[in-house]
Amino acid sequence: MKETSLHLEDALRGAAAQGKLIITGHDAPDVDSCLSCAMLLMLAQFWAIPARIALPTPPDEAAMRVLPRLGLDPAPWRGDIHEDDFLALVDHHQPLHGGRLAAVIDHHPTDYPPQAPFVLISPSGACAMMLYRLIRAAGMPDEGQRFERMAVTALYLDTMALRSAKIPTQEAAWARARALALGMDVTWLTSEGLGLENMRRPARELARLSLKTYDFGGVRVCSSYVQTDAMTEEKLGEILAEVRAALEESGAARWVFLVQDPVRARTEEIDLTPDGKMERIGYDFLASRGKNIMPRVEREIRQAQKGEGEP
């Protein structure tokens, strides 16, 4: 990891020497994405590399609740990305707003990694955990164990309180142990991590929660999900009607909507396409959108493209 940290430093320093170095997360950045941005910025500052965070879209509701508890205000991070900016992407690996890739740090697996001076895509429950390892490898002091607290918080909130299939067993054990050792509020972390939605919210809002947009070989795919243990077929029907309307507005080729039930440890995937088709897939575990579902969707799309290109 020490060598990886040095490689990252070289990539960031080289980009900053050529222009503006921008650190950014995915659209509608969640807690993990925001914390990863903050940690990479602090690491760049430790290395005396000029950089700033730019988030083209507002953080999600959980991030706005959680970040202040860690002494972070995301408001100054809002900003645009320009074509001549050099980008350090965290918690995603596809640039969505222009710019030139300098570095990618992500925990979402892909069969089609991007080309950049530095690319680190590795299985982990949270991208912030990857940044925590890089910070330790760089020898950066962790005063007040701030970075450790950020990594623990990201793991709880990005894995449905350590229940998701994407979190390695050893990371879940580490997060539980460190949360207790650090005197963190485990009840609050668990509640925020489970993130059970108020199902009385309008279907239009529920249909767009945790919205992400992907570009798979030029094919645009949207995805959103609801975490709840109280979904009914009637409410799901209302939500899917809104999802279909959003799909038509977006111009995407596919919308992947998930119902995540962290209480029963089940996931239902509903795939909609503009031609009116709908496919429902059930999982007897908490399937991870980033680890299990979207990599499969990407493979399906790219395989279909390959087949269409054959004579």
Short mmCIF file of C-alpha atoms in Angstrom, two decimals:
data_model
loop_
_atom_site.label_atom_id
_atom_site.label_comp_id
_atom_site.label_asym_id
_atom_site.label_seq_id
_atom_site.Cartn_x
_atom_site.Cartn_y
_atom_site.Cartn_z
CA MET A 1 0.00 0.00 0.00
CA LYS A 2 2.97 2.33 0.55
CA GLU A 3 3.93 2.01 -3.12
CA THR A 4 0.30 2.62 -4.14
CA SER A 5 0.23 5.76 -2.01
CA LEU A 6 3.40 7.06 -3.68
CA HIS A 7 1.90 6.33 -7.10
CA LEU A 8 -1.20 8.34 -6.16
CA GLU A 9 0.94 11.23 -4.96
CA ASP A 10 2.84 11.28 -8.24
CA ALA A 11 -0.38 11.25 -10.28
CA LEU A 12 -1.96 14.09 -8.29
CA ARG A 13 1.21 16.16 -8.28
CA GLY A 14 1.62 15.74 -12.03
CA ALA A 15 -1.99 16.77 -12.69
CA ALA A 16 -1.79 19.81 -10.39
CA ALA A 17 1.35 20.95 -12.19
CA GLN A 18 -0.58 21.03 -15.49
CA GLY A 19 -3.78 22.70 -14.34
CA LYS A 20 -6.55 22.66 -11.75
CA LEU A 21 -6.91 19.43 -9.76
CA ILE A 22 -10.55 18.74 -8.88
CA ILE A 23 -11.69 16.05 -6.46
CA THR A 24 -15.26 14.91 -7.06
CA GLY A 25 -17.69 12.16 -6.15
CA HIS A 26 -20.63 10.72 -8.02
CA ASP A 27 -23.84 12.68 -8.60
CA ALA A 28 -26.11 13.10 -5.56
CA PRO A 29 -23.09 12.18 -3.42
CA ASP A 30 -23.84 10.09 -0.38
CA VAL A 31 -21.96 9.94 2.91
CA ASP A 32 -19.24 7.64 1.58
CA SER A 33 -18.69 9.75 -1.53
CA CYS A 34 -18.49 12.99 0.48
CA LEU A 35 -16.18 11.53 3.12
CA SER A 36 -13.94 10.10 0.40
CA CYS A 37 -13.68 13.54 -1.20
CA ALA A 38 -12.80 15.13 2.14
CA MET A 39 -10.18 12.50 2.95
CA LEU A 40 -8.50 12.77 -0.44
CA LEU A 41 -8.42 16.56 -0.17
CA MET A 42 -6.76 16.33 3.25
CA LEU A 43 -4.24 13.84 1.87
CA ALA A 44 -3.46 16.17 -1.04
CA GLN A 45 -2.98 19.02 1.44
CA PHE A 46 -0.64 16.83 3.47
CA TRP A 47 1.41 16.38 0.31
CA ALA A 48 1.21 20.14 -0.39
CA ILE A 49 -0.63 19.51 -3.65
CA PRO A 50 -3.16 22.25 -4.57
CA ALA A 51 -6.63 20.79 -5.06
CA ARG A 52 -10.26 21.50 -4.32
CA ILE A 53 -13.52 19.58 -4.11
CA ALA A 54 -16.24 20.29 -6.69
CA LEU A 55 -19.64 18.62 -6.44
CA PRO A 56 -21.85 19.51 -9.44
CA THR A 57 -24.96 18.14 -7.65
CA PRO A 58 -26.08 18.51 -4.01
CA PRO A 59 -25.24 15.80 -1.44
CA ASP A 60 -28.10 13.51 -0.48
CA GLU A 61 -30.20 13.88 2.66
CA ALA A 62 -28.16 11.44 4.75
CA ALA A 63 -24.93 13.27 3.92
CA MET A 64 -26.46 16.57 5.01
CA ARG A 65 -27.40 14.97 8.35
CA VAL A 66 -24.23 13.01 8.97
CA LEU A 67 -21.36 15.19 7.78
CA PRO A 68 -21.83 17.95 10.39
CA ARG A 69 -21.42 15.33 13.12
CA LEU A 70 -17.93 14.77 11.74
CA GLY A 71 -17.15 18.47 11.57
CA LEU A 72 -17.66 18.79 7.81
CA ASP A 73 -19.74 21.33 5.89
CA PRO A 74 -20.32 20.27 2.26
CA ALA A 75 -21.81 23.62 1.21
CA PRO A 76 -18.48 25.12 0.00
CA TRP A 77 -17.86 22.00 -2.09
CA ARG A 78 -20.62 22.75 -4.58
CA GLY A 79 -19.15 23.75 -7.91
CA ASP A 80 -18.89 23.02 -11.60
CA ILE A 81 -16.31 20.97 -13.46
CA HIS A 82 -14.73 22.29 -16.65
CA GLU A 83 -13.26 20.48 -19.63
CA ASP A 84 -9.70 21.58 -18.82
CA ASP A 85 -9.86 20.43 -15.17
CA PHE A 86 -7.89 17.39 -14.05
CA LEU A 87 -10.13 15.03 -12.08
CA ALA A 88 -9.56 12.77 -9.13
CA LEU A 89 -12.70 10.61 -9.00
CA VAL A 90 -13.69 8.93 -5.75
CA ASP A 91 -16.50 6.40 -5.23
CA HIS A 92 -17.09 6.16 -9.00
CA HIS A 93 -14.98 5.65 -12.09
CA GLN A 94 -16.85 7.38 -14.91
CA PRO A 95 -16.47 11.15 -15.42
CA LEU A 96 -19.94 12.63 -15.89
CA HIS A 97 -19.23 16.33 -16.22
CA GLY A 98 -16.21 16.66 -18.50
CA GLY A 99 -12.62 17.09 -17.40
CA ARG A 100 -9.53 14.92 -17.82
CA LEU A 101 -8.86 11.91 -15.61
CA ALA A 102 -5.88 12.09 -13.29
CA ALA A 103 -6.86 9.50 -10.68
CA VAL A 104 -9.66 7.08 -9.83
CA ILE A 105 -10.31 5.52 -6.42
CA ASP A 106 -13.41 3.35 -6.34
CA HIS A 107 -14.84 0.26 -4.67
CA HIS A 108 -17.35 -0.63 -7.40
CA PRO A 109 -16.08 -3.55 -9.51
CA THR A 110 -16.00 -3.24 -13.28
CA ASP A 111 -14.82 -5.33 -16.20
CA TYR A 112 -14.04 -2.07 -18.04
CA PRO A 113 -11.70 0.06 -15.87
CA PRO A 114 -10.94 3.59 -17.02
CA GLN A 115 -7.61 4.76 -18.38
CA ALA A 116 -5.87 7.24 -16.06
CA PRO A 117 -2.42 7.84 -14.55
CA PHE A 118 -3.68 6.30 -11.29
CA VAL A 119 -6.50 3.77 -10.99
CA LEU A 120 -7.34 1.89 -7.79
CA ILE A 121 -10.55 -0.14 -7.95
CA SER A 122 -10.72 -2.64 -5.13
CA PRO A 123 -13.42 -4.58 -3.22
CA SER A 124 -14.37 -2.70 -0.07
CA GLY A 125 -17.47 -1.84 1.87
CA ALA A 126 -16.78 1.86 1.43
CA CYS A 127 -14.48 4.01 -0.67
CA ALA A 128 -13.59 5.96 2.47
CA MET A 129 -12.05 2.77 3.85
CA MET A 130 -9.73 2.72 0.84
CA LEU A 131 -8.79 6.35 1.51
CA TYR A 132 -8.15 5.51 5.16
CA ARG A 133 -5.66 2.82 4.09
CA LEU A 134 -3.96 5.24 1.68
CA ILE A 135 -3.72 7.89 4.42
CA ARG A 136 -2.11 5.41 6.79
CA ALA A 137 0.31 4.26 4.11
CA ALA A 138 1.29 7.89 3.44
CA GLY A 139 2.21 8.35 7.09
CA MET A 140 -0.31 11.12 7.64
CA PRO A 141 -1.10 11.65 11.34
CA ASP A 142 -4.66 10.79 12.40
CA GLU A 143 -5.19 13.38 15.10
CA GLY A 144 -8.11 12.48 17.32
CA GLN A 145 -8.58 9.38 15.16
CA ARG A 146 -10.65 11.53 12.83
CA PHE A 147 -9.96 9.49 9.72
CA GLU A 148 -10.73 6.26 11.52
CA ARG A 149 -14.09 7.65 12.61
CA MET A 150 -14.82 8.74 9.06
CA ALA A 151 -14.00 5.26 7.72
CA VAL A 152 -16.19 3.55 10.33
CA THR A 153 -19.08 5.91 9.61
CA ALA A 154 -18.80 5.34 5.86
CA LEU A 155 -18.76 1.57 6.30
CA TYR A 156 -21.93 1.59 8.43
CA LEU A 157 -23.81 3.95 6.12
CA ASP A 158 -22.73 2.48 2.79
CA THR A 159 -23.44 -1.15 3.69
CA MET A 160 -26.85 -0.96 5.37
CA ALA A 161 -25.25 -1.13 8.82
CA LEU A 162 -22.67 -3.75 7.75
CA ARG A 163 -25.36 -6.05 6.29
CA SER A 164 -24.72 -5.61 2.55
CA ALA A 165 -23.14 -8.35 0.49
CA LYS A 166 -20.46 -5.94 -0.68
CA ILE A 167 -18.65 -5.57 2.64
CA PRO A 168 -15.79 -8.06 3.27
CA THR A 169 -16.18 -9.98 6.53
CA GLN A 170 -12.96 -8.58 7.97
CA GLU A 171 -14.04 -5.00 7.29
CA ALA A 172 -17.38 -5.54 9.03
CA ALA A 173 -15.60 -7.01 12.07
CA TRP A 174 -13.12 -4.11 12.07
CA ALA A 175 -15.90 -1.50 11.88
CA ARG A 176 -17.83 -3.06 14.78
CA ALA A 177 -14.73 -3.29 16.96
CA ARG A 178 -13.46 0.21 16.18
CA ALA A 179 -16.89 1.81 16.67
CA LEU A 180 -16.98 0.38 20.19
CA ALA A 181 -13.34 1.21 20.93
CA LEU A 182 -13.80 4.80 19.77
CA GLY A 183 -16.99 5.22 21.80
CA MET A 184 -19.06 5.96 18.72
CA ASP A 185 -22.87 5.86 18.87
CA VAL A 186 -23.48 2.40 17.40
CA THR A 187 -27.26 2.72 17.75
CA TRP A 188 -27.22 5.90 15.67
CA LEU A 189 -24.80 4.41 13.14
CA THR A 190 -27.04 1.37 12.75
CA SER A 191 -30.18 3.47 12.38
CA GLU A 192 -28.56 5.71 9.77
CA GLY A 193 -27.06 2.70 8.04
CA LEU A 194 -30.37 0.88 7.75
CA GLY A 195 -31.81 4.10 6.34
CA LEU A 196 -35.44 2.94 6.40
CA GLU A 197 -37.47 5.40 4.37
CA ASN A 198 -40.76 6.96 5.39
CA MET A 199 -43.09 5.25 2.95
CA ARG A 200 -45.63 8.04 3.35
CA ARG A 201 -43.38 10.19 1.20
CA PRO A 202 -44.73 10.94 -2.30
CA ALA A 203 -44.07 8.20 -4.83
CA ARG A 204 -42.32 10.74 -7.06
CA GLU A 205 -39.69 11.34 -4.36
CA LEU A 206 -39.27 7.66 -3.51
CA ALA A 207 -38.75 6.82 -7.19
CA ARG A 208 -35.68 9.07 -7.38
CA LEU A 209 -33.90 8.29 -4.12
CA SER A 210 -30.18 7.47 -4.38
CA LEU A 211 -30.30 8.21 -8.11
CA LYS A 212 -27.19 7.38 -10.11
CA THR A 213 -26.56 7.59 -13.85
CA TYR A 214 -24.16 5.25 -15.65
CA ASP A 215 -22.65 5.25 -19.13
CA PHE A 216 -21.96 1.72 -20.32
CA GLY A 217 -20.31 1.90 -23.72
CA GLY A 218 -22.40 4.91 -24.68
CA VAL A 219 -25.62 3.40 -23.28
CA ARG A 220 -27.16 5.49 -20.51
CA VAL A 221 -28.62 3.64 -17.52
CA CYS A 222 -30.31 5.18 -14.48
CA SER A 223 -30.75 3.53 -11.12
CA SER A 224 -32.45 4.42 -7.85
CA TYR A 225 -33.49 2.52 -4.75
CA VAL A 226 -35.57 2.59 -1.59
CA GLN A 227 -34.54 0.99 1.70
CA THR A 228 -37.64 -0.17 3.55
CA ASP A 229 -39.22 -3.09 5.34
CA ALA A 230 -42.73 -1.78 4.63
CA MET A 231 -43.13 -1.92 0.84
CA THR A 232 -46.55 -2.93 -0.46
CA GLU A 233 -47.51 -3.88 -4.00
CA GLU A 234 -49.82 -0.86 -4.13
CA LYS A 235 -47.05 1.54 -3.12
CA LEU A 236 -44.57 -0.19 -5.42
CA GLY A 237 -46.99 0.26 -8.31
CA GLU A 238 -47.19 4.01 -7.62
CA ILE A 239 -43.41 4.26 -7.43
CA LEU A 240 -42.85 2.30 -10.64
CA ALA A 241 -45.28 4.57 -12.49
CA GLU A 242 -43.08 7.49 -11.42
CA VAL A 243 -39.94 5.56 -12.37
CA ARG A 244 -41.32 4.98 -15.85
CA ALA A 245 -42.11 8.69 -16.20
CA ALA A 246 -38.58 9.53 -15.04
CA LEU A 247 -37.17 7.02 -17.53
CA GLU A 248 -38.98 8.72 -20.40
CA GLU A 249 -37.76 12.15 -19.26
CA SER A 250 -34.17 10.96 -18.87
CA GLY A 251 -33.78 9.45 -22.33
CA ALA A 252 -31.96 6.50 -20.73
CA ALA A 253 -32.07 3.02 -22.23
CA ARG A 254 -32.84 1.35 -18.90
CA TRP A 255 -33.83 2.14 -15.32
CA VAL A 256 -32.84 -0.23 -12.54
CA PHE A 257 -35.00 0.28 -9.45
CA LEU A 258 -34.22 -1.59 -6.25
CA VAL A 259 -36.20 -2.31 -3.11
CA GLN A 260 -33.68 -2.99 -0.36
CA ASP A 261 -35.07 -4.60 2.81
CA PRO A 262 -32.22 -4.61 5.35
CA VAL A 263 -34.49 -6.04 8.07
CA ARG A 264 -35.31 -9.23 6.12
CA ALA A 265 -32.00 -9.12 4.22
CA ARG A 266 -33.65 -9.22 0.79
CA THR A 267 -33.43 -7.21 -2.41
CA GLU A 268 -35.86 -6.93 -5.30
CA GLU A 269 -34.63 -5.53 -8.62
CA ILE A 270 -37.07 -4.10 -11.16
CA ASP A 271 -35.64 -3.26 -14.60
CA LEU A 272 -37.66 -1.00 -16.89
CA THR A 273 -37.00 -0.10 -20.52
CA PRO A 274 -38.59 2.57 -22.76
CA ASP A 275 -40.47 -0.04 -24.80
CA GLY A 276 -42.67 -0.78 -21.78
CA LYS A 277 -40.95 -3.98 -20.69
CA MET A 278 -40.34 -4.73 -17.03
CA GLU A 279 -38.32 -7.51 -15.41
CA ARG A 280 -38.35 -8.37 -11.71
CA ILE A 281 -35.48 -10.23 -10.06
CA GLY A 282 -35.46 -11.34 -6.41
CA TYR A 283 -32.39 -11.86 -4.23
CA ASP A 284 -32.40 -13.80 -0.97
CA PHE A 285 -29.68 -11.51 0.37
CA LEU A 286 -28.93 -7.79 0.40
CA ALA A 287 -27.58 -7.44 -3.10
CA SER A 288 -25.19 -4.54 -3.59
CA ARG A 289 -26.01 -2.18 -6.45
CA GLY A 290 -22.32 -1.46 -7.00
CA LYS A 291 -20.96 -4.99 -6.50
CA ASN A 292 -23.69 -7.36 -7.68
CA ILE A 293 -26.23 -5.58 -9.85
CA MET A 294 -24.72 -2.82 -11.99
CA PRO A 295 -21.66 -4.88 -13.03
CA ARG A 296 -24.08 -7.52 -14.31
CA VAL A 297 -26.13 -4.89 -16.13
CA GLU A 298 -22.98 -3.49 -17.70
CA ARG A 299 -21.89 -6.94 -18.90
CA GLU A 300 -25.33 -7.56 -20.43
CA ILE A 301 -25.27 -4.26 -22.30
CA ARG A 302 -21.71 -4.62 -23.58
CA GLN A 303 -22.31 -8.23 -24.63
CA ALA A 304 -25.42 -7.11 -26.52
CA GLN A 305 -23.38 -4.39 -28.23
CA LYS A 306 -20.73 -6.93 -29.17
CA GLY A 307 -23.38 -9.24 -30.61
CA GLU A 308 -24.91 -6.43 -32.67
CA GLY A 309 -21.49 -5.62 -34.07
CA GLU A 310 -20.85 -9.15 -35.30
CA PRO A 311 -21.43 -9.81 -39.03
#
